Each structure stands twice: as structure tokens, then as C-alpha cells.
Coordinates of C-alpha atoms in Angstrom, one line a residue:
X6 CA 170.4 76.0 8.6
X7 CA 169.9 78.1 11.7
X8 CA 166.8 77.2 13.6
X9 CA 165.4 80.5 14.9
X10 CA 162.1 79.2 16.4
X11 CA 162.0 76.4 19.0
X12 CA 158.8 74.5 20.0
X13 CA 158.3 73.7 23.7
X14 CA 155.7 72.1 26.0
X15 CA 155.2 73.5 29.5
X16 CA 155.2 71.0 32.4
X17 CA 152.2 72.6 34.1
X18 CA 150.6 74.8 31.5
X19 CA 149.4 78.4 31.2
X20 CA 145.8 79.1 32.3
X21 CA 144.4 82.0 30.3
X22 CA 141.7 84.4 31.5
X23 CA 139.0 82.1 30.3
X24 CA 140.4 79.2 32.3
X25 CA 141.7 77.4 29.2
X26 CA 145.0 75.4 29.7
X27 CA 147.8 76.0 27.2
X28 CA 150.9 73.8 27.2
X29 CA 152.6 74.0 23.8
X30 CA 154.3 77.0 22.5
X31 CA 157.3 78.5 20.7
X32 CA 160.3 80.6 21.6
X33 CA 162.7 82.4 19.2
X34 CA 166.4 83.0 19.6
X35 CA 167.2 86.1 21.5
X36 CA 168.8 89.1 19.9
X37 CA 171.2 91.6 21.4
X38 CA 168.4 94.0 21.8
X39 CA 166.3 91.4 23.7
X40 CA 169.1 91.2 26.3
X41 CA 170.1 94.9 26.5
X42 CA 166.8 96.8 26.2
X43 CA 165.1 95.3 29.3
X44 CA 167.9 96.7 31.4
X45 CA 166.4 100.1 30.9
X46 CA 163.0 99.0 32.1
X47 CA 162.2 100.6 35.5
X48 CA 160.8 97.3 36.8
X49 CA 164.1 95.6 36.2
X50 CA 166.1 98.5 37.7
X51 CA 163.9 98.3 40.8
X52 CA 164.0 94.5 41.0
X53 CA 166.8 92.8 38.9
X54 CA 165.0 89.4 39.2
X55 CA 162.2 90.8 37.0
X56 CA 164.7 90.7 34.0
X57 CA 163.6 87.2 33.1
X58 CA 160.0 88.2 33.0
X59 CA 160.7 91.0 30.5
X60 CA 163.2 88.9 28.5
X61 CA 160.8 85.9 28.1
X62 CA 158.0 88.2 27.2
X63 CA 160.1 89.4 24.2
X64 CA 161.2 85.9 23.0
X65 CA 158.2 83.7 23.7
X66 CA 156.1 83.8 20.5
X67 CA 153.1 81.9 21.6
X68 CA 151.7 79.7 24.3
X69 CA 148.9 77.6 22.9
X70 CA 146.5 80.0 21.2
X71 CA 147.8 83.0 23.1
X72 CA 150.0 85.1 20.8
X73 CA 150.1 88.4 22.6
X74 CA 152.8 87.5 25.1
X75 CA 153.5 90.3 27.5
X76 CA 155.0 90.5 31.0
X77 CA 151.6 89.9 32.5
X78 CA 151.3 86.5 30.7
X79 CA 154.8 85.5 31.9
X80 CA 153.9 86.6 35.5
X81 CA 150.9 84.3 35.5
X82 CA 153.0 81.2 34.7
X83 CA 153.5 78.6 37.3
X84 CA 157.0 78.7 38.8
X85 CA 157.8 75.3 37.3
X86 CA 156.9 76.6 33.8
X87 CA 158.9 79.8 34.3
X88 CA 162.0 77.7 35.3
X89 CA 161.3 75.4 32.2
X90 CA 161.2 78.4 29.9
X91 CA 164.4 79.8 31.4
X92 CA 166.2 76.4 30.8
X93 CA 165.0 76.4 27.2
X94 CA 166.2 80.0 26.8
X95 CA 169.6 79.2 28.2
X96 CA 169.9 76.1 26.0
X97 CA 168.9 77.5 22.7
X98 CA 170.9 80.7 23.2
X99 CA 174.0 78.9 24.3
X100 CA 173.9 80.5 27.8
X101 CA 174.0 77.3 29.8
X102 CA 177.5 76.4 31.0
X103 CA 179.1 73.3 29.4
X104 CA 179.1 70.2 31.5
X105 CA 182.0 67.8 31.7
X106 CA 182.3 64.2 32.9
X107 CA 184.3 63.8 36.1
X108 CA 185.2 61.0 38.4
X109 CA 185.6 61.2 42.1
X110 CA 189.2 60.3 43.0
X111 CA 188.1 58.7 46.3
X112 CA 185.0 56.6 45.4
X113 CA 185.4 56.6 41.6
X114 CA 181.8 57.6 41.0
X115 CA 181.3 59.3 37.7
X116 CA 179.0 62.3 37.2
X117 CA 178.5 65.6 35.2
X118 CA 179.7 69.0 36.5
X119 CA 178.7 72.3 35.0
X120 CA 181.8 74.4 34.2
X121 CA 181.2 78.1 35.0
X122 CA 182.6 80.7 32.5
X123 CA 186.0 82.1 33.3
X124 CA 185.9 84.6 36.2
X125 CA 182.7 83.1 37.7
X126 CA 182.3 80.3 40.2
X127 CA 179.6 78.7 42.2
X128 CA 179.6 79.8 45.8
X129 CA 179.5 77.2 48.5
X130 CA 176.4 77.8 50.6
X131 CA 177.3 79.0 54.1
X132 CA 176.4 76.5 56.8
X133 CA 176.9 78.7 59.7
X134 CA 180.2 77.0 60.6
X135 CA 183.7 78.2 59.8
X136 CA 185.2 74.9 60.9
X137 CA 186.0 72.0 58.5
X138 CA 185.4 68.4 59.4
X139 CA 188.6 66.6 59.9
X140 CA 187.5 63.9 57.5
X141 CA 186.0 66.3 54.8
X142 CA 189.0 65.8 52.5
X143 CA 188.5 62.0 52.6
X144 CA 184.8 61.7 52.0
X145 CA 183.0 61.8 48.7
X146 CA 179.2 62.3 48.9
X147 CA 178.8 61.9 45.1
X148 CA 176.9 64.3 42.9
X149 CA 174.2 66.7 44.1
X150 CA 171.0 66.2 42.2
X151 CA 168.5 68.9 41.8
X152 CA 164.9 68.1 41.1

């Protein structure tokens, strides 16, 4: 059976206009319209990063007792909670790239690596240098951990 509604708990919590803290909520699976229609929104056209605000306001069903979820509610979330909801959205809608187990050929440390979809790749951050270290091909620094 397909699960359409998914419960969540926010790490920080949403504080409503009365100062009440809400942490538990629910999000539904996204439809094609949820992903397409926000692209017409002038706020998204002016600032593409605003897409996630509109998108989450369409798919989050409730946060605590707050059931009228609109962009203003999503805008007032703490950054950590916004990131948490984005991770849930990606997971339940199958947007997150698959991860595979790999082993470093030099130090034999095992770790997980996200595999980008075909045609996409993760850019290496520019360090300001165009020179490679002579030993860069022989050194394994292990996995990069994000917190």
C-alpha cells in the first residue's frame, strides 16, 4: 500500500504567533503540479531559492495544531527545520541520490558516497589555487562528514 502522508518531528520546532512551540507534523507526497506550478510564481522567478518555500507550503499538511500552512509559515521556520523538511521531502519523493558503499584504494577505509543522477556531478569547491599537490594522488583523507 502506498503511504501518501508521512509524519515528522522538527529538530527545533515552529513557534506560532502566540509563542506556542510545534514540533510534530505531517507531509504528503508531492504531485507533478506541486513541482511545476511554483515555477510560475513571481517570487520563484525573481529568486529561484524561494522554490523550496513554495514547494513545502504545498506539501506540508500540518505542523502541530497549525493546519493553514502557507509560505509565511515556512519562512518563519528555523533554518535547521527547513533543512530537515527538505531532507524528508527528498527522501519520501525519491529525489535523494542513491548512496553506494565504497572503499578507499589507498587506506581501505569504507564509507558511503551519494551517486549523482546521470549528467550531473558535484563540483569541487575552488580553493583559489590551480596547482595540485604532488602527493594529492597518494593521500586519502577519508569521507567528508557534514553536520
